[in-house]
């Protein structure tokens, strides 16, 4: 794996970043030299941004930049940026409400003032700035922000101006993304060296804005020395996601070799869930698709998914599947994967017992999860013989794992605990979907769109994931890698659909039609190894 690819996947905690930095300094890199290098890269990036985006940053002779400077090296970086932008002709002003500063930061402040950059006592005096640089705190934030800094940050936020945060928005916990007291609401974040975990947590996203990484050549040996060869937390990136897709197909194959997926979904009340799950399964390219639904849904399903084998099952009085009635000579072991849950209602309780006893990979979603929670998540899953993937949103997660951490806060901790206790792969849905395997490795989906916050999007994911698992069954690819690929593909389809149709135009049915569009764009642009 090349440097760029590795760096794009690495995610670090504050402690890991500190340990990596210490190795660099122990190796002989002077602290001041590194600050000069890093801040030079930041200044270059800001200058390019200003030139690139003239609607957001209009050219004007009075264009003024306010720079917020903290007591540590985040403040030191900000002061070097202030000096560089000043020498490049920008009008800059500084706000640094700290009397105690680290030595290097103090030296840079003294020099900045000596060349004529004014350091203001009050942030109000920067009110006319067009852009702010946030260099108050980086990964060294230790406690909740208090006054007078809290008031200054709140004032800055009220101005609703463009703010570029250095490393991470000040006030965010580097690991959990929690707002500690108050936090800068940045429009852009330039993360330094390696992605900080907090920037990938849902609770941070209101403050992060558009995030990008500034690579300052941290040696790979230092990264591996602290994180090990197999990273504990990884961003899901395009290259790894594409590499687990079942492309290209071998020329000599047949439908059963390309995976047989069984979907179990729907009820008289929720027929749409069954349909969307089916369309998600179809978009995966799976060789054979069988869909078990209550008898009364059979004709609608056949009309919409003519290629699928629709299995009409006896119904309860309420219109849920009463029992699985598979075709003659078929039992659950004939399938390569099963996905079960969307639209079932809790009345389909008896069928869950049956699928849990099967020995093929199983995805549980929606009512499949609710029924599992009623049965007792952990004792029930302990009896499973084959891999299980649970795909809860935060509400379902709470029902499944009432004693674990809150899935709305440190989601990485929550999903990791859940996978360890249940011995399942757990995919916790959200703006930054998090996936954990029972061994404690976590995958985070770094890009998505709120266009997906819409009923039915999750059903599409269930079908898609089931279809990919069925196709991977003979390929020895870990279930968690396939799960990460499904999350990436699903989110990319949402992003592409939102670009073409706005965030309001991505209903779940439309989403299914964009799945293949993503592959057309990505596969063609990345490689010529795929044949069509
Ligand atoms: N050596 C370098 O030049 C490099 C610097 N980097 C920068 O250095 C930063 C880390 O620097 P530091 O370790 O100095 O940490 P910070 O600059 O994030 O802040 C630490 C300082 O803030 C004080 N502090 C913490 N919480 C506070 C609170 N709530 N209220 C008031 N004061 C508080 C601490 O006592 C300490 O003095 C990174 O985020 C990054 O910006 C690195 O990214 C790259 C290498
Ligand atoms: N704000 C958001 N940003 C990005 N993706 C989101 C957001 N909100 C929801 N999603 C995604 O949309 C899907 C919603 O699934 P789910 O809650 O199960 O809905 P449903 O059951 O209605 O299908 C998940 O894949 C989730 O990650
Ligand atoms: K900052």
Coordinates of C-alpha atoms and ligand atoms in Angstrom, one line a residue:
X1 CA 0.0 0.0 0.0
X2 CA 1.4 3.4 -1.0
X3 CA 1.9 6.3 1.5
X4 CA -1.2 8.3 0.3
X5 CA -3.5 5.4 0.6
X6 CA -2.2 4.5 4.1
X7 CA -2.4 8.0 5.4
X8 CA -5.9 8.5 4.1
X9 CA -7.0 5.5 6.2
X10 CA -5.2 6.3 9.5
X11 CA -7.2 7.7 12.4
X12 CA -5.5 8.7 15.7
X13 CA -6.5 9.6 19.2
X14 CA -4.8 12.6 20.9
X15 CA -2.5 10.2 22.9
X16 CA -1.4 8.4 19.7
X17 CA -0.7 11.7 17.9
X18 CA 1.3 12.8 20.9
X19 CA 3.3 9.6 20.9
X20 CA 3.9 9.8 17.1
X21 CA 5.1 13.5 17.5
X22 CA 7.4 12.5 20.3
X23 CA 9.0 9.9 18.2
X24 CA 9.6 12.5 15.5
X25 CA 11.2 14.9 18.0
X26 CA 13.2 12.1 19.6
X27 CA 14.5 11.3 16.1
X28 CA 16.0 14.8 16.0
X29 CA 13.5 16.9 14.2
X30 CA 13.5 20.3 16.0
X31 CA 10.1 21.4 17.3
X32 CA 10.4 24.9 15.8
X33 CA 11.4 23.5 12.4
X34 CA 8.3 21.2 12.4
X35 CA 6.1 24.1 13.4
X36 CA 7.6 26.2 10.5
X37 CA 7.0 23.4 8.0
X38 CA 3.4 22.6 9.1
X39 CA 2.3 26.2 9.4
X40 CA 3.9 26.9 6.0
X41 CA 1.7 24.2 4.4
X42 CA -1.3 25.6 6.2
X43 CA -0.6 29.1 4.9
X44 CA -0.2 27.8 1.4
X45 CA -3.5 25.9 1.6
X46 CA -5.3 28.9 2.9
X47 CA -3.9 31.1 0.1
X48 CA -5.0 28.6 -2.5
X49 CA -8.4 28.4 -1.0
X50 CA -8.7 32.2 -1.1
X51 CA -7.7 32.2 -4.7
X52 CA -10.0 29.2 -5.7
X53 CA -13.2 30.3 -4.1
X54 CA -13.8 33.9 -4.9
X55 CA -17.5 33.8 -4.2
X56 CA -16.9 32.6 -0.6
X57 CA -13.8 34.8 -0.2
X58 CA -14.3 37.9 -2.4
X59 CA -11.2 39.8 -3.6
X60 CA -11.2 43.1 -1.9
X61 CA -8.5 45.6 -0.9
X62 CA -10.0 45.6 2.6
X63 CA -10.0 41.8 3.0
X64 CA -9.0 41.2 6.6
X65 CA -8.1 38.0 8.4
X66 CA -8.6 37.6 12.2
X67 CA -6.4 35.0 13.8
X68 CA -7.3 33.4 17.2
X69 CA -4.2 32.3 19.1
X70 CA -4.1 29.9 22.0
X71 CA -1.4 29.2 24.6
X72 CA 0.1 26.0 23.1
X73 CA 1.5 24.9 19.7
X74 CA -1.9 25.2 18.0
X75 CA -1.5 28.9 18.8
X76 CA 2.1 28.7 17.6
X77 CA 1.0 27.3 14.3
X78 CA -1.6 30.1 14.0
X79 CA 1.1 32.8 14.6
X80 CA 3.4 31.4 11.9
X81 CA 0.3 31.4 9.6
X82 CA -0.4 35.0 10.6
X83 CA 3.2 36.0 9.8
X84 CA 3.2 34.3 6.4
X85 CA -0.1 35.7 5.3
X86 CA 1.0 39.1 6.5
X87 CA 4.2 38.9 4.4
X88 CA 2.1 37.7 1.4
X89 CA 0.1 41.0 1.6
X90 CA -3.0 40.1 3.6
X91 CA -4.2 42.4 6.4
X92 CA -4.2 40.3 9.6
X93 CA -5.0 41.0 13.2
X94 CA -4.4 38.7 16.2
X95 CA -6.5 37.9 19.3
X96 CA -4.6 36.0 22.0
X97 CA -6.3 36.2 25.5
X98 CA -3.6 34.2 27.3
X99 CA -0.8 35.6 29.5
X100 CA 0.8 32.1 30.0
X101 CA 2.0 30.6 26.7
X102 CA 4.4 27.9 25.6
X103 CA 7.9 29.3 24.9
X104 CA 7.8 28.9 21.2
X105 CA 4.3 30.4 21.0
X106 CA 5.5 33.4 23.0
X107 CA 8.5 33.9 20.7
X108 CA 6.3 33.9 17.6
X109 CA 3.8 36.3 19.2
X110 CA 6.7 38.7 20.0
X111 CA 8.0 38.5 16.5
X112 CA 4.6 39.0 14.9
X113 CA 4.0 42.1 17.0
X114 CA 7.5 43.4 16.2
X115 CA 6.8 43.3 12.4
X116 CA 3.6 45.3 12.9
X117 CA 0.8 42.7 13.4
X118 CA -1.6 44.1 16.0
X119 CA -2.6 41.8 18.9
X120 CA -6.1 43.0 20.1
X121 CA -7.3 42.7 23.7
X122 CA -10.9 42.0 22.6
X123 CA -12.3 39.8 19.8
X124 CA -14.9 42.6 19.1
X125 CA -12.0 44.6 17.5
X126 CA -11.8 41.8 14.8
X127 CA -15.6 42.1 14.0
X128 CA -14.9 43.5 10.5
X129 CA -12.7 40.5 9.5
X130 CA -13.8 38.5 6.4
X131 CA -12.2 35.3 7.5
X132 CA -11.0 33.8 10.8
X133 CA -8.3 31.3 11.5
X134 CA -8.9 29.3 14.7
X135 CA -5.6 28.4 16.4
X136 CA -6.9 28.4 20.0
X137 CA -6.6 24.7 20.9
X138 CA -5.7 21.6 19.0
X139 CA -5.2 18.1 20.4
X140 CA -3.9 19.5 23.7
X141 CA -7.3 20.7 25.0
X142 CA -7.5 19.3 28.5
X143 CA -10.7 20.6 30.0
X144 CA -13.9 22.5 29.2
X145 CA -13.4 26.0 27.8
X146 CA -14.3 28.7 30.3
X147 CA -14.5 32.6 30.1
X148 CA -13.2 34.8 28.7
X149 CA -12.4 32.4 25.8
X150 CA -15.9 30.8 25.9
X151 CA -17.5 34.2 25.4
X152 CA -15.1 35.0 22.6
X153 CA -15.9 31.7 20.8
X154 CA -19.6 32.3 21.2
X155 CA -19.2 35.8 19.8
X156 CA -17.2 34.4 16.8
X157 CA -19.9 31.8 16.1
X158 CA -22.6 34.5 16.2
X159 CA -20.9 36.4 13.3
X160 CA -21.4 33.4 11.0
X161 CA -18.2 34.3 9.0
X162 CA -15.9 31.7 7.3
X163 CA -13.6 30.1 9.9
X164 CA -10.7 27.8 9.1
X165 CA -9.8 25.6 12.1
X166 CA -6.2 24.5 12.5
X167 CA -6.1 20.8 13.3
X168 CA -9.5 20.7 14.8
X169 CA -12.1 23.2 15.9
X170 CA -11.2 24.6 19.3
X171 CA -13.4 23.1 22.0
X172 CA -13.9 19.7 20.5
X173 CA -12.6 16.7 22.4
X174 CA -10.0 15.2 20.1
X175 CA -11.2 11.6 20.5
X176 CA -15.0 11.8 21.1
X177 CA -15.8 15.0 19.2
X178 CA -17.8 16.2 22.3
X179 CA -18.1 19.9 22.7
X180 CA -16.3 20.8 25.9
X181 CA -18.1 23.9 27.2
X182 CA -18.3 25.6 23.8
X183 CA -16.6 25.1 20.5
X184 CA -15.7 27.0 17.3
X185 CA -18.1 26.3 14.5
X186 CA -15.7 26.1 11.7
X187 CA -16.6 26.2 8.0
X188 CA -13.3 24.4 7.1
X189 CA -10.9 22.2 9.1
X190 CA -7.4 21.6 8.1
X191 CA -6.4 18.5 10.1
X192 CA -2.7 18.2 10.5
X193 CA -0.7 15.0 9.7
X194 CA -3.2 12.3 10.6
X195 CA -7.0 12.3 10.9
X196 CA -8.1 12.9 14.5
X197 CA -10.8 10.5 15.7
X198 CA -13.1 13.3 17.0
X199 CA -13.5 14.7 13.5
X200 CA -15.3 11.5 12.4
X201 CA -17.8 11.4 15.3
X202 CA -21.3 12.6 14.5
X203 CA -21.5 14.9 17.5
X204 CA -18.6 17.0 16.1
X205 CA -19.9 17.5 12.6
X206 CA -21.8 20.8 13.3
X207 CA -18.4 22.4 14.1
X208 CA -16.1 20.7 11.6
X209 CA -17.3 22.0 8.2
X210 CA -15.4 20.8 5.2
X211 CA -12.4 18.8 6.5
X212 CA -9.2 18.0 4.7
X213 CA -5.8 16.6 5.7
X214 CA -2.5 18.5 5.5
X215 CA 0.1 15.8 5.1
X216 CA 3.4 16.9 6.6
X217 CA 5.4 13.8 5.9
X218 CA 5.2 11.9 9.1
X219 CA 7.4 8.8 8.5
X220 CA 5.4 5.6 8.1
X221 CA 7.8 3.9 10.6
X222 CA 6.6 6.3 13.3
X223 CA 3.0 5.6 12.5
X224 CA 3.4 1.8 12.5
X225 CA 5.5 2.0 15.7
X226 CA 2.6 3.6 17.6
X227 CA -0.4 2.1 15.8
X228 CA 0.9 -1.3 14.8
X229 CA 0.6 -2.8 11.3
X230 CA -3.1 -3.4 11.4
X231 CA -4.7 0.0 12.3
X232 CA -7.2 -0.2 15.1
X233 CA -9.5 2.5 13.6
X234 CA -9.6 3.0 9.8
X235 CA -11.4 5.5 7.5
X236 CA -13.1 3.6 4.7
X237 CA -11.6 4.8 1.4
X238 CA -12.4 4.3 -2.2
X239 CA -9.5 2.0 -3.1
X240 CA -10.2 -0.5 -0.3
X241 CA -13.9 -0.4 -0.9
X242 CA -13.5 -1.0 -4.6
X243 CA -11.0 -3.8 -4.0
X244 CA -13.6 -6.0 -2.2
X245 CA -16.3 -5.6 -4.9
X246 CA -17.0 -8.8 -7.0
X247 CA -15.5 -7.3 -10.1
X248 CA -14.4 -8.4 -12.5
X249 CA -16.5 -11.5 -12.7
X250 CA -14.8 -14.7 -13.9
X251 CA -15.8 -15.3 -17.6
X252 CA -16.9 -18.8 -16.8
X253 CA -19.5 -18.7 -14.0
X254 CA -23.2 -19.2 -13.4
X255 CA -25.9 -17.5 -11.3
X256 CA -25.5 -19.8 -8.2
X257 CA -21.7 -19.1 -8.3
X258 CA -22.4 -15.4 -8.1
X259 CA -24.2 -15.8 -4.8
X260 CA -27.7 -16.6 -3.7
X261 CA -29.2 -14.1 -1.3
X262 CA -32.4 -14.7 0.7
X263 CA -34.2 -11.6 1.9
X264 CA -36.9 -12.0 4.5
X265 CA -38.9 -8.8 4.8
X266 CA -42.2 -6.9 4.7
X267 CA -45.6 -7.2 6.1
X268 CA -49.0 -6.1 4.9
X269 CA -48.4 -2.9 6.7
X270 CA -44.9 -2.3 5.4
X271 CA -44.7 -3.5 1.8
X272 CA -42.4 -0.6 0.7
X273 CA -39.6 -1.8 3.1
X274 CA -39.6 -5.2 1.3
X275 CA -39.5 -3.6 -2.1
X276 CA -36.6 -1.2 -1.2
X277 CA -34.6 -4.1 0.3
X278 CA -35.2 -6.1 -2.8
X279 CA -34.0 -3.2 -5.0
X280 CA -30.9 -2.8 -2.8
X281 CA -30.2 -6.5 -3.2
X282 CA -30.7 -6.3 -7.0
X283 CA -28.2 -3.4 -7.3
X284 CA -25.5 -5.5 -5.6
X285 CA -25.4 -7.6 -8.8
X286 CA -26.1 -10.8 -6.8
X287 CA -26.5 -14.0 -9.0
X288 CA -29.8 -15.2 -7.5
X289 CA -32.2 -13.2 -5.4
X290 CA -35.0 -14.9 -3.3
X291 CA -37.3 -12.8 -1.3
X292 CA -39.6 -14.2 1.4
X293 CA -42.6 -12.0 2.0
X294 CA -46.2 -12.5 3.4
X295 CA -48.4 -14.1 0.7
X296 CA -50.4 -10.8 0.2
X297 CA -47.2 -9.0 -1.0
X298 CA -46.2 -11.5 -3.6
X299 CA -47.9 -9.9 -6.6
X300 CA -46.5 -6.4 -6.0
X301 CA -43.0 -7.9 -5.5
X302 CA -43.2 -10.0 -8.7
X303 CA -44.3 -6.9 -10.6
X304 CA -41.4 -4.8 -9.4
X305 CA -38.6 -7.4 -9.3
X306 CA -39.4 -9.9 -12.1
X307 CA -36.0 -11.5 -11.9
X308 CA -36.3 -12.4 -8.2
X309 CA -37.8 -15.6 -6.8
X310 CA -40.6 -14.3 -4.6
X311 CA -41.6 -16.7 -1.8
X312 CA -45.1 -16.0 -0.5
X313 CA -45.3 -17.1 3.1
X314 CA -48.4 -17.8 5.4
X315 CA -49.4 -14.7 7.3
X316 CA -50.4 -13.8 10.8
X317 CA -53.7 -12.0 11.3
X318 CA -51.9 -8.8 11.4
X319 CA -50.3 -9.5 8.0
X320 CA -46.7 -10.4 9.2
X321 CA -44.9 -13.6 8.0
X322 CA -46.1 -16.4 10.2
X323 CA -43.6 -19.0 9.1
X324 CA -41.0 -19.3 6.4
X325 CA -42.3 -21.6 3.7
X326 CA -39.3 -22.3 1.4
X327 CA -39.7 -24.1 -1.9
X328 CA -39.4 -27.9 -1.7
X329 CA -35.9 -29.3 -1.3
X330 CA -34.7 -25.9 -0.1
X331 CA -33.5 -25.2 3.4
X332 CA -31.6 -22.1 4.7
X333 CA -28.2 -23.7 4.1
X334 CA -28.8 -23.4 0.4
X335 CA -28.3 -19.6 0.5
X336 CA -25.0 -17.8 0.6
X337 CA -26.3 -15.0 2.8
X338 CA -29.6 -14.1 4.5
X339 CA -30.8 -10.5 5.3
X340 CA -33.8 -10.2 7.5
X341 CA -35.8 -7.4 9.1
X342 CA -37.1 -4.4 7.1
X343 CA -40.8 -4.1 7.5
X344 CA -41.4 -7.4 9.3
X345 CA -43.1 -6.0 12.4
X346 CA -42.5 -7.7 15.7
X347 CA -45.3 -10.2 15.0
X348 CA -42.8 -12.1 12.8
X349 CA -41.0 -13.2 15.9
X350 CA -41.0 -17.0 15.2
X351 CA -39.1 -16.7 12.0
X352 CA -36.2 -15.0 13.6
X353 CA -35.4 -18.1 15.7
X354 CA -35.3 -20.1 12.5
X355 CA -32.8 -17.8 10.7
X356 CA -30.6 -17.5 13.8
X357 CA -30.2 -21.2 13.8
X358 CA -29.0 -21.2 10.1
X359 CA -25.3 -21.6 9.4
X360 CA -25.0 -18.9 6.7
X361 CA -23.9 -15.2 7.2
X362 CA -26.9 -13.2 8.4
X363 CA -27.7 -9.5 8.3
X364 CA -30.3 -8.3 10.8
X365 CA -31.9 -4.9 10.5
X366 CA -35.0 -3.0 11.7
X367 CA -37.6 -5.3 13.2
X368 CA -35.1 -8.2 12.9
X369 CA -33.1 -6.2 15.5
X370 CA -36.2 -5.3 17.6
X371 CA -37.2 -9.0 17.8
X372 CA -33.5 -9.9 18.7
X373 CA -33.6 -7.3 21.5
X374 CA -36.8 -8.8 22.8
X375 CA -35.1 -12.3 22.8
X376 CA -32.0 -10.9 24.6
X377 CA -29.3 -9.8 22.2
X378 CA -26.1 -11.3 23.8
X379 CA -27.4 -14.7 25.0
X380 CA -29.2 -15.2 21.7
X381 CA -26.2 -14.4 19.5
X382 CA -23.8 -16.5 21.6
X383 CA -25.5 -19.6 20.0
X384 CA -24.9 -18.4 16.4
X385 CA -22.6 -20.7 14.3
X386 CA -22.0 -18.3 11.5
X387 CA -21.2 -14.6 11.1
X388 CA -23.9 -12.0 12.0
X389 CA -24.0 -8.4 11.0
X390 CA -26.3 -6.1 13.0
X391 CA -27.2 -2.7 11.3
X392 CA -28.9 -0.6 14.0
X393 CA -29.4 3.2 14.0
X394 CA -28.9 4.8 17.5
X395 CA -32.5 4.0 18.6
X396 CA -32.2 0.3 17.7
X397 CA -28.8 0.2 19.2
X398 CA -30.1 1.3 22.6
X399 CA -32.8 -1.4 22.5
X400 CA -30.2 -4.0 21.6
X401 CA -27.5 -2.9 24.0
X402 CA -29.3 -1.0 26.9
X403 CA -26.3 -1.3 29.2
X404 CA -23.6 0.0 26.8
X405 CA -22.4 3.6 26.1
X406 CA -24.8 6.0 24.4
X407 CA -24.6 5.6 20.7
X408 CA -25.3 9.3 20.3
X409 CA -22.1 10.3 22.0
X410 CA -18.8 8.4 21.6
X411 CA -20.1 6.2 18.8
X412 CA -16.8 4.5 18.3
X413 CA -16.6 3.3 21.9
X414 CA -20.3 2.2 21.7
X415 CA -19.9 0.2 18.5
X416 CA -16.7 -1.4 19.7
X417 CA -18.3 -2.5 23.0
X418 CA -21.3 -3.8 21.1
X419 CA -19.3 -6.0 18.7
X420 CA -17.1 -7.3 21.5
X421 CA -20.0 -8.4 23.6
X422 CA -22.2 -9.8 20.9
X423 CA -19.5 -11.4 18.8
X424 CA -21.2 -9.9 15.8
X425 CA -20.1 -7.3 13.3
X426 CA -22.0 -4.1 14.3
X427 CA -22.7 -1.3 11.8
X428 CA -24.0 1.7 13.7
X429 CA -25.8 4.0 11.2
X430 CA -25.4 7.7 11.3
X431 CA -23.8 10.6 9.5
X432 CA -20.5 8.9 10.0
X433 CA -21.5 5.2 10.0
X434 CA -19.2 3.2 12.3
X435 CA -18.5 -0.5 12.0
X436 CA -16.8 -2.7 14.5
X437 CA -15.8 -6.4 14.5
X438 CA -15.6 -8.5 17.6
X439 CA -11.8 -8.2 17.7
X440 CA -12.1 -4.4 18.2
X441 CA -11.2 -3.0 14.8
X442 CA -13.4 -0.1 13.7
X443 CA -14.1 1.3 10.2
X444 CA -15.6 4.8 9.8
X445 CA -17.3 6.0 6.7
X446 CA -15.8 9.5 6.3
X447 CA -18.2 10.9 3.6
X448 CA -21.9 10.9 3.4
X449 CA -24.8 13.2 3.0
X450 CA -27.8 14.2 5.1
X451 CA -29.9 13.5 2.0
X452 CA -29.9 9.9 3.3
X453 CA -31.8 10.9 6.4
X454 CA -35.0 9.7 4.9
X455 CA -37.3 6.7 5.5
X456 CA -36.2 3.7 3.5
X457 CA -32.5 4.5 3.0
X458 CA -31.6 1.9 5.5
X459 CA -33.7 -0.8 3.8
X460 CA -31.6 -0.2 0.6
X461 CA -28.4 -0.7 2.6
X462 CA -29.7 -4.0 4.0
X463 CA -30.4 -5.5 0.6
X464 CA -27.1 -4.2 -0.8
X465 CA -25.1 -5.6 2.1
X466 CA -26.8 -8.9 1.8
X467 CA -26.1 -9.1 -1.9
X468 CA -22.4 -8.3 -1.4
X469 CA -22.1 -10.9 1.4
X470 CA -23.7 -13.6 -0.8
X471 CA -21.3 -12.8 -3.6
X472 CA -18.3 -12.8 -1.3
X473 CA -19.1 -16.2 0.3
X474 CA -16.6 -18.2 -1.6
X475 CA -13.9 -15.5 -1.6
X476 CA -12.6 -15.5 1.9
X477 CA -13.1 -11.8 2.4
X478 CA -13.9 -10.9 6.0
X479 CA -17.5 -10.0 6.6
X480 CA -16.5 -6.7 8.2
X481 CA -14.6 -5.6 5.0
X482 CA -17.7 -6.3 2.9
X483 CA -19.9 -4.4 5.4
X484 CA -17.5 -1.4 5.1
X485 CA -17.7 -1.6 1.3
X486 CA -21.5 -1.6 1.5
X487 CA -21.6 1.4 3.8
X488 CA -19.2 3.3 1.5
X489 CA -21.1 2.4 -1.7
X490 CA -24.5 3.3 -0.2
X491 CA -23.2 6.7 1.0
X492 CA -21.4 7.5 -2.3
X493 CA -24.7 6.8 -4.2
X494 CA -26.4 9.3 -1.8
X495 CA -23.7 11.9 -2.5
X496 CA -23.9 11.5 -6.2
X497 CA -27.7 11.6 -6.2
X498 CA -27.7 14.7 -4.0
X499 CA -25.2 16.4 -6.4
X500 CA -27.5 15.8 -9.3
X501 CA -30.9 16.2 -7.5
X502 CA -30.2 18.3 -4.4
X503 CA -30.4 16.9 -0.8
X504 CA -34.2 16.9 -1.1
X505 CA -34.2 14.7 -4.2
X506 CA -32.8 11.4 -2.8
X507 CA -35.8 9.3 -1.9
X508 CA -34.8 5.6 -1.3
X509 CA -36.1 4.4 -4.7
X510 CA -34.0 7.0 -6.5
X511 CA -31.0 6.0 -4.3
X512 CA -31.1 2.5 -5.6
X513 CA -30.7 3.8 -9.2
X514 CA -27.6 5.7 -8.3
X515 CA -25.7 2.7 -6.9
X516 CA -24.6 1.5 -10.3
X517 CA -23.8 5.1 -11.4
X518 CA -21.2 5.3 -8.6
X519 CA -19.5 2.2 -10.0
X520 CA -19.6 3.6 -13.5
X521 CA -17.8 6.7 -12.3
X522 CA -15.4 5.2 -9.8
X523 CA -14.5 2.0 -11.5
X524 CA -13.8 3.6 -14.9
X525 CA -11.9 6.5 -13.3
X526 CA -9.7 4.3 -11.0
X527 CA -8.7 1.4 -13.1
X528 CA -8.8 -0.4 -16.4
X529 CA -8.6 -3.8 -14.8
X530 CA -12.4 -4.2 -14.8
X531 CA -14.0 -5.5 -18.0
X532 CA -17.6 -4.9 -18.8
Ligands
LIG1 N1 5.5 20.8 16.9 C1 4.7 21.4 16.0 O1 5.0 22.4 15.6 C2 3.5 20.7 15.7 C3 2.4 21.3 16.2 N2 1.2 20.8 16.0 C4 0.2 21.6 16.6 O2 0.3 21.5 18.0 C5 -1.0 21.3 18.5 C6 -0.8 20.6 19.8 O3 -0.1 21.5 20.6 P1 -0.1 21.5 22.2 O4 0.2 20.2 22.7 O5 0.7 22.7 22.6 O6 -1.7 21.7 22.5 P2 -2.7 22.9 22.2 O7 -2.1 24.0 21.4 O8 -3.9 22.2 21.7 O9 -3.1 23.5 23.6 C7 -2.4 23.1 24.8 C8 -2.3 24.3 25.7 O10 -3.6 24.8 26.1 C9 -3.7 24.7 27.5 N3 -5.1 24.3 27.8 C10 -5.7 23.1 27.5 N4 -7.0 23.1 27.7 C11 -7.3 24.4 28.1 C12 -8.5 25.1 28.5 N5 -9.7 24.5 28.5 N6 -8.4 26.4 28.8 C13 -7.3 27.0 28.8 N7 -6.1 26.5 28.5 C14 -6.1 25.2 28.1 C15 -2.7 23.7 28.0 O11 -2.3 23.9 29.3 C16 -1.6 24.0 27.0 O12 -0.8 25.1 27.3 C17 -1.7 20.6 17.4 O13 -3.1 20.6 17.6 C18 -1.2 21.3 16.2 O14 -1.9 22.4 15.9 C19 1.2 19.5 15.3 O15 0.1 19.3 14.6 C20 2.3 19.3 14.3 C21 3.5 19.5 14.9
LIG2 N1 -27.3 12.9 8.5 C1 -27.0 11.8 7.8 N2 -25.9 11.9 7.1 C2 -25.5 10.8 6.3 N3 -26.2 9.6 6.3 C3 -27.3 9.5 7.1 C4 -27.7 10.6 7.8 N4 -28.8 10.2 8.5 C5 -29.1 8.9 8.1 N5 -28.1 8.5 7.2 C6 -28.0 7.2 6.7 O1 -29.3 6.8 6.1 C7 -29.6 5.5 6.5 C8 -30.9 5.5 7.4 O2 -31.2 4.2 7.8 P1 -32.4 3.9 8.8 O3 -32.3 4.8 10.0 O4 -32.3 2.4 9.0 O5 -33.7 4.3 8.0 P2 -34.9 3.4 7.4 O6 -35.1 2.3 8.5 O7 -36.0 4.3 7.3 O8 -34.5 2.8 6.1 C9 -28.4 4.9 7.2 O9 -27.5 4.3 6.2 C10 -27.7 6.1 7.7 O10 -26.3 6.0 7.9
LIG3 K1 -7.9 24.9 16.5

